[in-house]
Short mmCIF file of C-alpha atoms and ligand atoms in Angstrom, two decimals:
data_model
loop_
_atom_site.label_atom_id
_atom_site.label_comp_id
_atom_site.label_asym_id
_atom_site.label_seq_id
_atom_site.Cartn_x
_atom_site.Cartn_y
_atom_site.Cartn_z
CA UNK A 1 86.14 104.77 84.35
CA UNK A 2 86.98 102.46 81.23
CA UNK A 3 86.86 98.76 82.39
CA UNK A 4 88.39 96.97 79.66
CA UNK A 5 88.34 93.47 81.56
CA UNK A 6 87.04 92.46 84.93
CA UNK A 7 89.19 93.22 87.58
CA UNK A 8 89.32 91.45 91.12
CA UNK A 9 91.28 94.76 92.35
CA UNK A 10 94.05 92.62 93.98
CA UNK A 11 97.08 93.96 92.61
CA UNK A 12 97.55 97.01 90.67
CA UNK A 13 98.57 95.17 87.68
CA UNK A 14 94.77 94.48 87.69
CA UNK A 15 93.98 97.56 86.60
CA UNK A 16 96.38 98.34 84.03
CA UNK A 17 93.75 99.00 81.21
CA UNK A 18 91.81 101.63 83.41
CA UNK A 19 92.56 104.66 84.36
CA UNK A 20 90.46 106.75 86.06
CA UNK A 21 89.36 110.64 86.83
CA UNK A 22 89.83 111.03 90.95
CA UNK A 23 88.74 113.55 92.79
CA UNK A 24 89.61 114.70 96.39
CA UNK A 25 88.04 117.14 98.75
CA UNK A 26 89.86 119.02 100.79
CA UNK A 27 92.68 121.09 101.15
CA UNK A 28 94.86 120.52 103.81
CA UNK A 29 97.96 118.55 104.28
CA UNK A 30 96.15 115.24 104.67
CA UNK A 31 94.45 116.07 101.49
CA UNK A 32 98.16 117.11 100.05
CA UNK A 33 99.44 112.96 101.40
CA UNK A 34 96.31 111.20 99.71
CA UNK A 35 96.89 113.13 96.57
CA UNK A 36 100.94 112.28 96.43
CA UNK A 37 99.76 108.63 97.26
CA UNK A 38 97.28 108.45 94.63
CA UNK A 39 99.13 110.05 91.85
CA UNK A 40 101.47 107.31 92.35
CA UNK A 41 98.89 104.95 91.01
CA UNK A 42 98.78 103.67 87.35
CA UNK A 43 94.96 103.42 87.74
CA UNK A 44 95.02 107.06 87.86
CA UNK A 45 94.39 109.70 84.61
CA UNK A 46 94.04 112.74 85.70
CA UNK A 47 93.07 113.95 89.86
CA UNK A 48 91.06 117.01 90.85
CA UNK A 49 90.78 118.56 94.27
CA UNK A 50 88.38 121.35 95.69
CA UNK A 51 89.69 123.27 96.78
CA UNK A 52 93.14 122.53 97.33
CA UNK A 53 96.09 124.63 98.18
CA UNK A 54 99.03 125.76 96.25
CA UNK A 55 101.19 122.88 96.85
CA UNK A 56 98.90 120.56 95.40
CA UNK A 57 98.83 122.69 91.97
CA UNK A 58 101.70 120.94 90.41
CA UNK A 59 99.67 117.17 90.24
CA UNK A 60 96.13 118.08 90.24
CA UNK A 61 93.78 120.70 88.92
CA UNK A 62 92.34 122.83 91.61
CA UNK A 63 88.45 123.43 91.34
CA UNK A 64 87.54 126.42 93.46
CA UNK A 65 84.59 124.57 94.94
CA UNK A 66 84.24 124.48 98.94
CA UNK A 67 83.93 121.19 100.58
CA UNK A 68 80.48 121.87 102.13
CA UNK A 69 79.00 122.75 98.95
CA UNK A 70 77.92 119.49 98.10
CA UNK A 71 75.79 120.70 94.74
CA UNK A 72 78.70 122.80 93.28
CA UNK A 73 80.84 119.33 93.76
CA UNK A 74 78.51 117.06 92.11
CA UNK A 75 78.24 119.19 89.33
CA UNK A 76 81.60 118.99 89.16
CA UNK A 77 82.23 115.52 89.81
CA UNK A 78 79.65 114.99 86.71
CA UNK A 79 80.99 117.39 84.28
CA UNK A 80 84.94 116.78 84.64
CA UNK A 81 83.72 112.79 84.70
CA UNK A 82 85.14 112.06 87.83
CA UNK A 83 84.86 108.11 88.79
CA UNK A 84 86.21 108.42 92.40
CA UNK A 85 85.77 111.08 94.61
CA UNK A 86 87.76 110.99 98.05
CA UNK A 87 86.53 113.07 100.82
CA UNK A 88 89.11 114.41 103.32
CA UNK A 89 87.21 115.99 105.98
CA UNK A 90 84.76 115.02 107.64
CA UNK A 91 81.98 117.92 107.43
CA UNK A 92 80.90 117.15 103.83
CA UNK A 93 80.28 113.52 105.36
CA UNK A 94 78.66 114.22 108.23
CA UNK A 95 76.24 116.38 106.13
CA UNK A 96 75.87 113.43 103.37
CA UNK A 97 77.98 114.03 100.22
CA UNK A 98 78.39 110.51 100.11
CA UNK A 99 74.72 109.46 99.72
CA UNK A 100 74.15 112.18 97.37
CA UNK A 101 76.89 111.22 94.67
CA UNK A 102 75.87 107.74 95.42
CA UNK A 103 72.28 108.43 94.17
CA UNK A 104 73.74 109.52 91.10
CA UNK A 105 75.67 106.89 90.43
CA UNK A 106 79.47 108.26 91.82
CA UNK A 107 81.60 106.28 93.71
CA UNK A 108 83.18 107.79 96.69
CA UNK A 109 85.58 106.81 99.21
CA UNK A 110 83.83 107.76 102.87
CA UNK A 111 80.96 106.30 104.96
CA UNK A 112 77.29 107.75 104.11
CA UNK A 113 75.19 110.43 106.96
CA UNK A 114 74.38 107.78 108.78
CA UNK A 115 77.51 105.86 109.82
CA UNK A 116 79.45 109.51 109.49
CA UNK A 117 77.54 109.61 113.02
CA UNK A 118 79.76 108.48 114.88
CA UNK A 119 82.05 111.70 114.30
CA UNK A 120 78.68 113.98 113.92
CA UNK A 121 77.62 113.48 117.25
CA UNK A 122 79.57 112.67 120.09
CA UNK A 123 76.45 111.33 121.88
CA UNK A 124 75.86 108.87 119.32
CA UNK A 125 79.26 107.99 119.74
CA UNK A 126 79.01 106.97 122.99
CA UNK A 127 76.09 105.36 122.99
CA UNK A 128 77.03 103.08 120.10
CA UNK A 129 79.94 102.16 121.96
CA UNK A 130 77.97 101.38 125.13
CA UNK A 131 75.74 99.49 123.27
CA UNK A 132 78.48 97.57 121.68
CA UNK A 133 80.66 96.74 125.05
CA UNK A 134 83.68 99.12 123.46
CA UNK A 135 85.99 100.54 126.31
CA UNK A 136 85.28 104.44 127.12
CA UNK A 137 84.94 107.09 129.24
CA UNK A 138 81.71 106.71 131.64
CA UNK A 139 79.85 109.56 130.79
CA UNK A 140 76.66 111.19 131.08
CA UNK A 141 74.74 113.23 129.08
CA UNK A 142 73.19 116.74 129.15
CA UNK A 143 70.89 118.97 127.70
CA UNK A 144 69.81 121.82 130.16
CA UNK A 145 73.01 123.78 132.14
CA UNK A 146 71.24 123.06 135.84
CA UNK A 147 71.30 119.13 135.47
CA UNK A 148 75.06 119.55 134.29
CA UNK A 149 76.05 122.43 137.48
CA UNK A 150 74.56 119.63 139.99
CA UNK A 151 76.29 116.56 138.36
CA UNK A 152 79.53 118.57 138.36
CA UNK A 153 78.78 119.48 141.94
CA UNK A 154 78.87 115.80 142.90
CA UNK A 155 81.76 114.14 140.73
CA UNK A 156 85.47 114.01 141.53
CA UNK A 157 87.79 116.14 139.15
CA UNK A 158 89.21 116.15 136.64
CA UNK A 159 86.35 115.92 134.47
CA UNK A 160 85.90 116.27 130.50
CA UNK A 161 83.21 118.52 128.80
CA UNK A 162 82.37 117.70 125.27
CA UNK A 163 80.18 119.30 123.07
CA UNK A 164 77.99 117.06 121.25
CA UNK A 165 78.20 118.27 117.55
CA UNK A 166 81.09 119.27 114.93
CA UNK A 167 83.38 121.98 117.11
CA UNK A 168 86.78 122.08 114.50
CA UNK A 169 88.62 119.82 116.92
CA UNK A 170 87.94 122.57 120.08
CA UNK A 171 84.75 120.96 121.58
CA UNK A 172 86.61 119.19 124.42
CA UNK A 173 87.62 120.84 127.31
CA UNK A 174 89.50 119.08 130.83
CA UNK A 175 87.98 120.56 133.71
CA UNK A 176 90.38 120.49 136.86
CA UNK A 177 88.37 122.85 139.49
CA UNK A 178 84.24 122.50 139.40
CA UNK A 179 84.65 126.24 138.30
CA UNK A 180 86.34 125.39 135.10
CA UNK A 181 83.93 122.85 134.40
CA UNK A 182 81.01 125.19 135.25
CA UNK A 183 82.64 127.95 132.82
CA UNK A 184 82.62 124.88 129.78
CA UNK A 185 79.28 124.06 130.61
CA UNK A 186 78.16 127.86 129.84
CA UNK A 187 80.49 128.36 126.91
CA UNK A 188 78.41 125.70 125.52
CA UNK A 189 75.46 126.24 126.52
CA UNK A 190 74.36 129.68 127.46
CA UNK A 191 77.47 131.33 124.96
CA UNK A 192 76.81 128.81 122.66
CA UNK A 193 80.60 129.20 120.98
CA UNK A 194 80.11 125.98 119.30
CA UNK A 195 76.53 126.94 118.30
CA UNK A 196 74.41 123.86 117.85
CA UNK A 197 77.13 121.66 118.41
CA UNK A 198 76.57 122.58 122.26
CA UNK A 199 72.78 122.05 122.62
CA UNK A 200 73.92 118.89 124.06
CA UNK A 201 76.79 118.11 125.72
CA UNK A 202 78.53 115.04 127.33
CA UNK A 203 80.35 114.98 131.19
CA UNK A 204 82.72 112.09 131.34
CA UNK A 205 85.70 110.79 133.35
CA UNK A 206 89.20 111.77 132.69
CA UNK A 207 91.21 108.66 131.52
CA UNK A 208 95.00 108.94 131.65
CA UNK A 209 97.49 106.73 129.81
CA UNK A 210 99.19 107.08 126.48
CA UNK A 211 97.24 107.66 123.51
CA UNK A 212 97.48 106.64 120.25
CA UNK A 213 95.43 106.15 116.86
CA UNK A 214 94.43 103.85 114.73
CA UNK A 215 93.25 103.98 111.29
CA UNK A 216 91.64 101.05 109.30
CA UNK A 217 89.90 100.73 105.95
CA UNK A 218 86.85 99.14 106.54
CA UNK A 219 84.00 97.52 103.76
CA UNK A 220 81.44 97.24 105.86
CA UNK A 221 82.26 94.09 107.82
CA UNK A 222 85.99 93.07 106.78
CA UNK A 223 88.52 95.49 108.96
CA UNK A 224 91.93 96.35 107.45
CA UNK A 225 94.00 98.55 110.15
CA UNK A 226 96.89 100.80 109.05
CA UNK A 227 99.76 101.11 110.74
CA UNK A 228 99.39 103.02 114.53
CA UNK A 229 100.71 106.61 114.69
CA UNK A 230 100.39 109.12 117.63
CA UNK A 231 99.59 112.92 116.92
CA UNK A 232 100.64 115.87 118.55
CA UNK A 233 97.46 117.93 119.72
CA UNK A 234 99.34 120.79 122.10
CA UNK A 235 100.47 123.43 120.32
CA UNK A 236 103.92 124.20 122.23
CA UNK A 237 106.92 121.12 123.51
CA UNK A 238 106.32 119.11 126.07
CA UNK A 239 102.24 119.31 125.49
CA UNK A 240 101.89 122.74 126.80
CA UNK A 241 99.61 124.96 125.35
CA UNK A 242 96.07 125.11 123.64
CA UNK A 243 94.82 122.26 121.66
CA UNK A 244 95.21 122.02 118.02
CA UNK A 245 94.35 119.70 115.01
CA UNK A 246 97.68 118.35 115.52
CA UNK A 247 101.31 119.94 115.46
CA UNK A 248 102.73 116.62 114.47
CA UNK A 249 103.17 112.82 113.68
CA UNK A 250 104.64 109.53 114.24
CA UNK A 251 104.51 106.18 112.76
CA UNK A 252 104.41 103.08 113.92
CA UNK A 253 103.87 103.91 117.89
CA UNK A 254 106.42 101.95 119.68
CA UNK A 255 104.74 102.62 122.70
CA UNK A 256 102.26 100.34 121.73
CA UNK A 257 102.72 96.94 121.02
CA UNK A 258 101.20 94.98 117.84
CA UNK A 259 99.33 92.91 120.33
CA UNK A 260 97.65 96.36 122.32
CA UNK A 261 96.63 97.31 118.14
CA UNK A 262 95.14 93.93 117.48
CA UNK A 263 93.28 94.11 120.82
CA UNK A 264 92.45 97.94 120.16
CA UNK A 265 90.99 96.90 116.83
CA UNK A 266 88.99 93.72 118.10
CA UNK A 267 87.75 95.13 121.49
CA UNK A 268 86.80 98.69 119.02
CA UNK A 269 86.80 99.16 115.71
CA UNK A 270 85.23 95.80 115.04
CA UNK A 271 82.61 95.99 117.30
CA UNK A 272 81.36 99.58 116.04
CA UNK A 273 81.71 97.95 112.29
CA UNK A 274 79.85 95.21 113.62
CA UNK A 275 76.49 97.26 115.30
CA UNK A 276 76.97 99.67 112.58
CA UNK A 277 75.80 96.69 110.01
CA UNK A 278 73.30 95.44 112.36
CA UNK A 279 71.96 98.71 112.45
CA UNK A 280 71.74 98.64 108.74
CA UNK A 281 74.18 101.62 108.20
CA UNK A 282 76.91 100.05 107.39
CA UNK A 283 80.63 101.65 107.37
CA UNK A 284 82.53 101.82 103.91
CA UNK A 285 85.79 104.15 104.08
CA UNK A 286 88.17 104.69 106.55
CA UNK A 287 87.52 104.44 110.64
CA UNK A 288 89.79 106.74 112.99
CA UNK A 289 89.89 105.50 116.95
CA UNK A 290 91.28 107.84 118.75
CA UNK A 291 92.49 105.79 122.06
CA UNK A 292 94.39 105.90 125.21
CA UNK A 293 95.90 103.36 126.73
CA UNK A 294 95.18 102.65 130.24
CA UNK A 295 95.67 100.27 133.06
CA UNK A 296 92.33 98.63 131.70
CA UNK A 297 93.88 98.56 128.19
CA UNK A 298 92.82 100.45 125.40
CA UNK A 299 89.38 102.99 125.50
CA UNK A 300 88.26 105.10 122.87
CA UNK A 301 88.00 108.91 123.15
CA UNK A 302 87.12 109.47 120.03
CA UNK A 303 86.10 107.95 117.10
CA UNK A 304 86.87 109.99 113.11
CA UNK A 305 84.78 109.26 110.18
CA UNK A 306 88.21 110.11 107.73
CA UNK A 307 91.76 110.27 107.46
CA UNK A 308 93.67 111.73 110.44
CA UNK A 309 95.49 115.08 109.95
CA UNK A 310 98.41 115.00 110.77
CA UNK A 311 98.79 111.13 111.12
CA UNK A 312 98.00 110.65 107.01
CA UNK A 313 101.04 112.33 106.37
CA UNK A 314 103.03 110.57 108.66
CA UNK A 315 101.21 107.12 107.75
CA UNK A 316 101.19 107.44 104.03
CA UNK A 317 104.52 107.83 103.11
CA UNK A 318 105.37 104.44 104.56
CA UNK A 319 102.16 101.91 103.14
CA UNK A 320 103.87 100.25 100.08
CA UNK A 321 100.68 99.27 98.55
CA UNK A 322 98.98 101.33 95.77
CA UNK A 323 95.88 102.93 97.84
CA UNK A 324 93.51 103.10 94.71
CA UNK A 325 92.68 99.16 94.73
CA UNK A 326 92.32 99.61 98.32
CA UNK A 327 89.73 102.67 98.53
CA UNK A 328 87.91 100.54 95.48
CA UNK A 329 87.86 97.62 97.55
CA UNK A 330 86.68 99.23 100.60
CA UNK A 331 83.50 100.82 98.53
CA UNK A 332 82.92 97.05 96.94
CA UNK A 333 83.27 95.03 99.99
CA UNK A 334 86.23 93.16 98.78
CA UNK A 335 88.53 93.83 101.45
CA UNK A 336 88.58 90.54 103.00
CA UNK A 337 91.74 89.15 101.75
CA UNK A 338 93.77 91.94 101.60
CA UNK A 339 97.07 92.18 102.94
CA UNK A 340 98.78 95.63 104.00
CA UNK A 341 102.72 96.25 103.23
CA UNK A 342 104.94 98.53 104.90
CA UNK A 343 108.22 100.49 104.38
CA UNK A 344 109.68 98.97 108.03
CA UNK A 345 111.24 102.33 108.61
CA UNK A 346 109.90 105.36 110.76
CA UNK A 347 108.08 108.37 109.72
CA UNK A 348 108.09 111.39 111.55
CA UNK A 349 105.40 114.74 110.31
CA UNK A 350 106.26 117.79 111.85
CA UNK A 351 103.73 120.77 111.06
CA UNK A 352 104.94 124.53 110.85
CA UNK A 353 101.98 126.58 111.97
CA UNK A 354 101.37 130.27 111.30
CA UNK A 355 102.05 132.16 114.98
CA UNK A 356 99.29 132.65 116.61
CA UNK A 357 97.79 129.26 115.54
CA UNK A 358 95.21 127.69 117.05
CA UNK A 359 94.08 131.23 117.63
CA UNK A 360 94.08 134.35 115.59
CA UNK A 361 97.07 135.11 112.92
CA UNK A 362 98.23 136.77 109.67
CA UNK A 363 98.58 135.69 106.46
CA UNK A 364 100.43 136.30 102.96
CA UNK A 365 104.37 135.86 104.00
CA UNK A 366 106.32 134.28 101.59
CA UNK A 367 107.59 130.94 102.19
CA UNK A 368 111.05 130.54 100.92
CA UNK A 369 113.56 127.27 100.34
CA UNK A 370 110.69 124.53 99.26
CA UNK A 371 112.66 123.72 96.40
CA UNK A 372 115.83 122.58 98.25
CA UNK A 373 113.83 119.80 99.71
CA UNK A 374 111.93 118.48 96.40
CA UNK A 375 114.31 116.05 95.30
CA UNK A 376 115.71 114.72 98.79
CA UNK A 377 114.95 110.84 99.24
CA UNK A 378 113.35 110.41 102.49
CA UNK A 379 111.56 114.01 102.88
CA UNK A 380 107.98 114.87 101.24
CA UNK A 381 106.81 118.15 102.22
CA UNK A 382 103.00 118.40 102.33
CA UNK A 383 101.18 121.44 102.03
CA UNK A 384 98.11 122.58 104.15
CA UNK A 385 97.44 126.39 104.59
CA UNK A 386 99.79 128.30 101.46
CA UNK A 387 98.61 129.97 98.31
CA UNK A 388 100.51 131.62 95.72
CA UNK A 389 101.42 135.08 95.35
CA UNK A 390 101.56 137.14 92.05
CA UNK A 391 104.84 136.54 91.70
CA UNK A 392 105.08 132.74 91.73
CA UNK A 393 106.05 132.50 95.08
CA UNK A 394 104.60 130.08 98.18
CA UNK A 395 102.50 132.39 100.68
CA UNK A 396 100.87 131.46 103.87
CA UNK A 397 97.62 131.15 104.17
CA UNK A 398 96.09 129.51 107.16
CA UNK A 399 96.90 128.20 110.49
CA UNK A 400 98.53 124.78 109.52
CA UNK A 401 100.83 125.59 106.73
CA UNK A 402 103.14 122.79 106.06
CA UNK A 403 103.92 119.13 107.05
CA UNK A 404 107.24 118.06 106.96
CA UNK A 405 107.93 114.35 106.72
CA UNK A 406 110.64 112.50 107.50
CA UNK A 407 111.81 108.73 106.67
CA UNK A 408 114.22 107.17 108.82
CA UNK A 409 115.52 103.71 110.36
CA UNK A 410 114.75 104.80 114.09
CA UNK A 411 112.14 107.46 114.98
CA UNK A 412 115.55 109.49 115.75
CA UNK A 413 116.92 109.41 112.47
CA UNK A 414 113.51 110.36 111.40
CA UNK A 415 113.25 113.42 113.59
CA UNK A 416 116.97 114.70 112.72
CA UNK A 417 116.07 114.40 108.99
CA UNK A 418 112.60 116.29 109.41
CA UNK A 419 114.15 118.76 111.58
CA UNK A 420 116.98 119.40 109.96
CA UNK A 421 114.83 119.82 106.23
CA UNK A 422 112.95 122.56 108.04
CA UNK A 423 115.67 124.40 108.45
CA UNK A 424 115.92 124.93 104.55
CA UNK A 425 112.06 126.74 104.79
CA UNK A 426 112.82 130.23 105.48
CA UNK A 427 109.27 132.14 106.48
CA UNK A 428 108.99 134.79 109.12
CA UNK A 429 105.39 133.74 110.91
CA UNK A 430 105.81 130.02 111.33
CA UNK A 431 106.65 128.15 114.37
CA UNK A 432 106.41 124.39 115.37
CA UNK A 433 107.15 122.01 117.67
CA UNK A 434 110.53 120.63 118.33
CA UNK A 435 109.90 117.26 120.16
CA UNK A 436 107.59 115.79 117.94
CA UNK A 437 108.62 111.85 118.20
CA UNK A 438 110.55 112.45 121.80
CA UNK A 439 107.85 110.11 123.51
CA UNK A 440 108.42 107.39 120.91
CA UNK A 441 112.49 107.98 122.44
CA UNK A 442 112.02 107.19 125.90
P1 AMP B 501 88.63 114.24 121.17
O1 AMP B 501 88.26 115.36 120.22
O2 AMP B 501 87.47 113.53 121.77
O3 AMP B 501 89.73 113.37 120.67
O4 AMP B 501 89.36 114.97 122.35
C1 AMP B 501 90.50 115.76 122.13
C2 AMP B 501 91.53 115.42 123.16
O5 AMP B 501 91.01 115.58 124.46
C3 AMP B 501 91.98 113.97 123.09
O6 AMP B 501 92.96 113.77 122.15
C4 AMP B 501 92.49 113.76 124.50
O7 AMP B 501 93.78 114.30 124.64
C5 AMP B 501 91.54 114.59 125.32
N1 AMP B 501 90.45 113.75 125.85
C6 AMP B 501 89.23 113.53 125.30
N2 AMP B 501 88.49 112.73 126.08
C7 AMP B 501 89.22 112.46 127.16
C8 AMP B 501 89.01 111.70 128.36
N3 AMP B 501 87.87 111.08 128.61
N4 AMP B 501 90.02 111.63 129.25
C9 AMP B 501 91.18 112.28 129.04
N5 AMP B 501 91.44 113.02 127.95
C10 AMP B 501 90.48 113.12 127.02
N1 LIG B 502 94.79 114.62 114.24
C1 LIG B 502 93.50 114.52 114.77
C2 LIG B 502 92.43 114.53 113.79
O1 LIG B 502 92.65 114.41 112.60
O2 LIG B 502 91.30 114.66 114.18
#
């Protein structure tokens, strides 16, 4: 980074004599949204990202690097002097990239091991948050399959089953019938298909209500919230199907008030920001609460140590301010009088998934019509799973392929612009969802 005069980060213009050498981890469509966001930034020279996917080729340089392999990054973080690195997902976090690059003097946006607990293990989730008086699930916690089989005998159904550790977004599963919750328990435990993520597991109570997320930046004590969004996690309409890492996004929520987000974030977020400093591990980066609104108000389900995907890329695409300042803030703990500005309009993200997805499916078909939608105001298209063919052309390559979002003036305007943009992508193994937004309608 070249600091030519001291900055107080709180405008861009600040920064207009440096520029700096970013790079992001990651390589699906949230990854895709924080790179189009940053690139936008004067502060920025030149951005990396391992290891990226073919749509985000055109602005960055792609580094072949996986995002667990936290030595091959910091060698390349040192050699291609990088002076931010961003991490999108959260297992490089949970594993401790951040205190690593920290030790060597490299600034990264994303909490260190200890405070990427809170996504790591789901037990120290929920015993933070029990600790700390925040809203959740009763639950109780196992770590031998007979203590689970009698506790199951005894509740009332439905019941949840969570495995404690990282599980790719498929360690939760709603029992209805004790038999379903007995068949969890042993997946777990005995088949062990999340490996060590299921040495322990938690039981808790089914909550109903509407959920929602919220984001927020957070410096360690001073919370900045983003603007609420609600994901998709069914893979087929009307919330049939397996879950996913999300088949779509909407932002705001208008299901939620501001007033249920303010209370969400004091009753929360703040408190976990709060024991997390007490604890002396404090937060820097950016806090995910994954909530549902009930009759009690808002509880938290889950909590995300990173950028939602696919809420980024319906959240991004309407924050006004430059987001470099406000990751360099968040690392400093300057984020205390920042203000957040927003394009007032909706933003609806609908993902085109590979068929199959979130099970098995194929790869390498070509992807056609991508350049009809480049210049259209209104419509980014984000890339997750694609690669390029010999020929030049877009293939797919993983179970999330694209995210197509949409600005409009009401959340329907949004949805008939996204929808009708997909129309222009012409690929024979991609499906998606067509009510993503309906909810917000009703
Ligand atoms: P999680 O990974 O904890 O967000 O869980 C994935 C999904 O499972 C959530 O988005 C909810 O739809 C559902 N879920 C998790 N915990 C509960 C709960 N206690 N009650 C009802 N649904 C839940
Ligand atoms: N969209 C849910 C997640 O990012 O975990």
């Amino acid at each position: 980074m070249r600091y030519i005069k001291g900055a107080e980060f709180q405008s861009s213009r600040d920064f207009d004599v440096i520029t700096m050498n970013i790079l992001i981890i990651g390589s699906g469509g949230r990854e895709h949204t924080i790179l189009w966001k940053m690139k936008q930034s004067p502060l920025v020279r030149q951005i990396y990202v391992a290891p990226g996917n073919a749509g985000m080729r055109r602005d960055a340089k792609c580094l072949s690097i996986k995002p667990d392999d936290i030595d091959g990054l910091l060698r390349a973080a040192k050699s291609h002097g990088i002076d931010l690195t961003v991490v999108g997902p959260e297992l490089p976090l949970v594993e401790g990239i951040t205190d690593r690059f920290e030790a060597e003097g490299l600034k990264v946006f994303g909490p260190r091991k200890a405070a990427a607990e809170l996504e790591g293990s789901k037990i120290f989730a929920k015993e933070l948050m029990e600790q700390s008086g925040v809203p959740t699930a009763r639950f109780k916690i196992f770590d031998s399959i007979e203590k689970a089989e009698r506790y199951i005998a005894r509740e009332k159904f439905p019941l949840v089953i969570k495995a404690d550790g990282l599980a790719a977004g498929k360690g939760v599963i709603i029992s209805k019938t004790p038999d379903e919750a007995k068949r969890a328990v042993h997946g777990a435990m005995r088949e062990r298909i999340f490996g060590e993520a299921g040495d322990r597991i938690i039981i808790e109570e089914c909550l109903s209500g509407e959920e929602f997320s919220v984001l927020a930046f957070t410096d360690g004590e001073n919370v900045l919230p983003l603007a609420s969004s609600q994901d998709h996690k069914r893979a087929y309409d009307n919330d049939e199907g397996p879950n996913t890492g999300g088949m779509g996004a909407y932002s705001p929520c208008p299901l939620v008030s501001d007033k249920d987000i303010k209370e969400a974030v004091d009753r929360t977020i703040k408190p976990i920001v709060a024991s997390l400093k007490k604890d002396g591990a404090p937060y820097k980066g950016l806090i995910y609460a994954g909530l549902m609104m009930t009759q009690k108000g808002p509880y938290v389900l889950e909590f995300n140590v990173r950028f939602g995907d696919p809420e980024t890329q319906s959240i991004l695409p309407r924050l006004k301010n430059d987001i470099v300042p406000l990751m360099l803030e968040t690392i400093e703990g300057k984020l205390k009088t920042r203000k957040l500005e927003w394009d007032p309009r909706f933003c609806v993200s609908v993902v085109m998934a590979s068929k199959g997805y979130p099970g098995d499916y194929r790869k390498g078909f070509a992807i056609r019509g991508l350049e009809l939608l480049e210049d259209i105001e209104d419509i980014r298209v984000f890339h997750a799973g694609t690669s390029l063919a010999d020929n030049g052309e877009f293939i797919t390559n993983g179970g999330r392929v694209l995210a197509v979002s949409a600005l409009g003036a009401s959340v329907e305007d949004a949805r008939d612009k996204a929808y009708k943009a997909i129309k222009s992508i012409k690929c024979d193994n991609l499906f998606y969802r067509k009510d993503i937004g309906v909810r917000a309608l009703k």
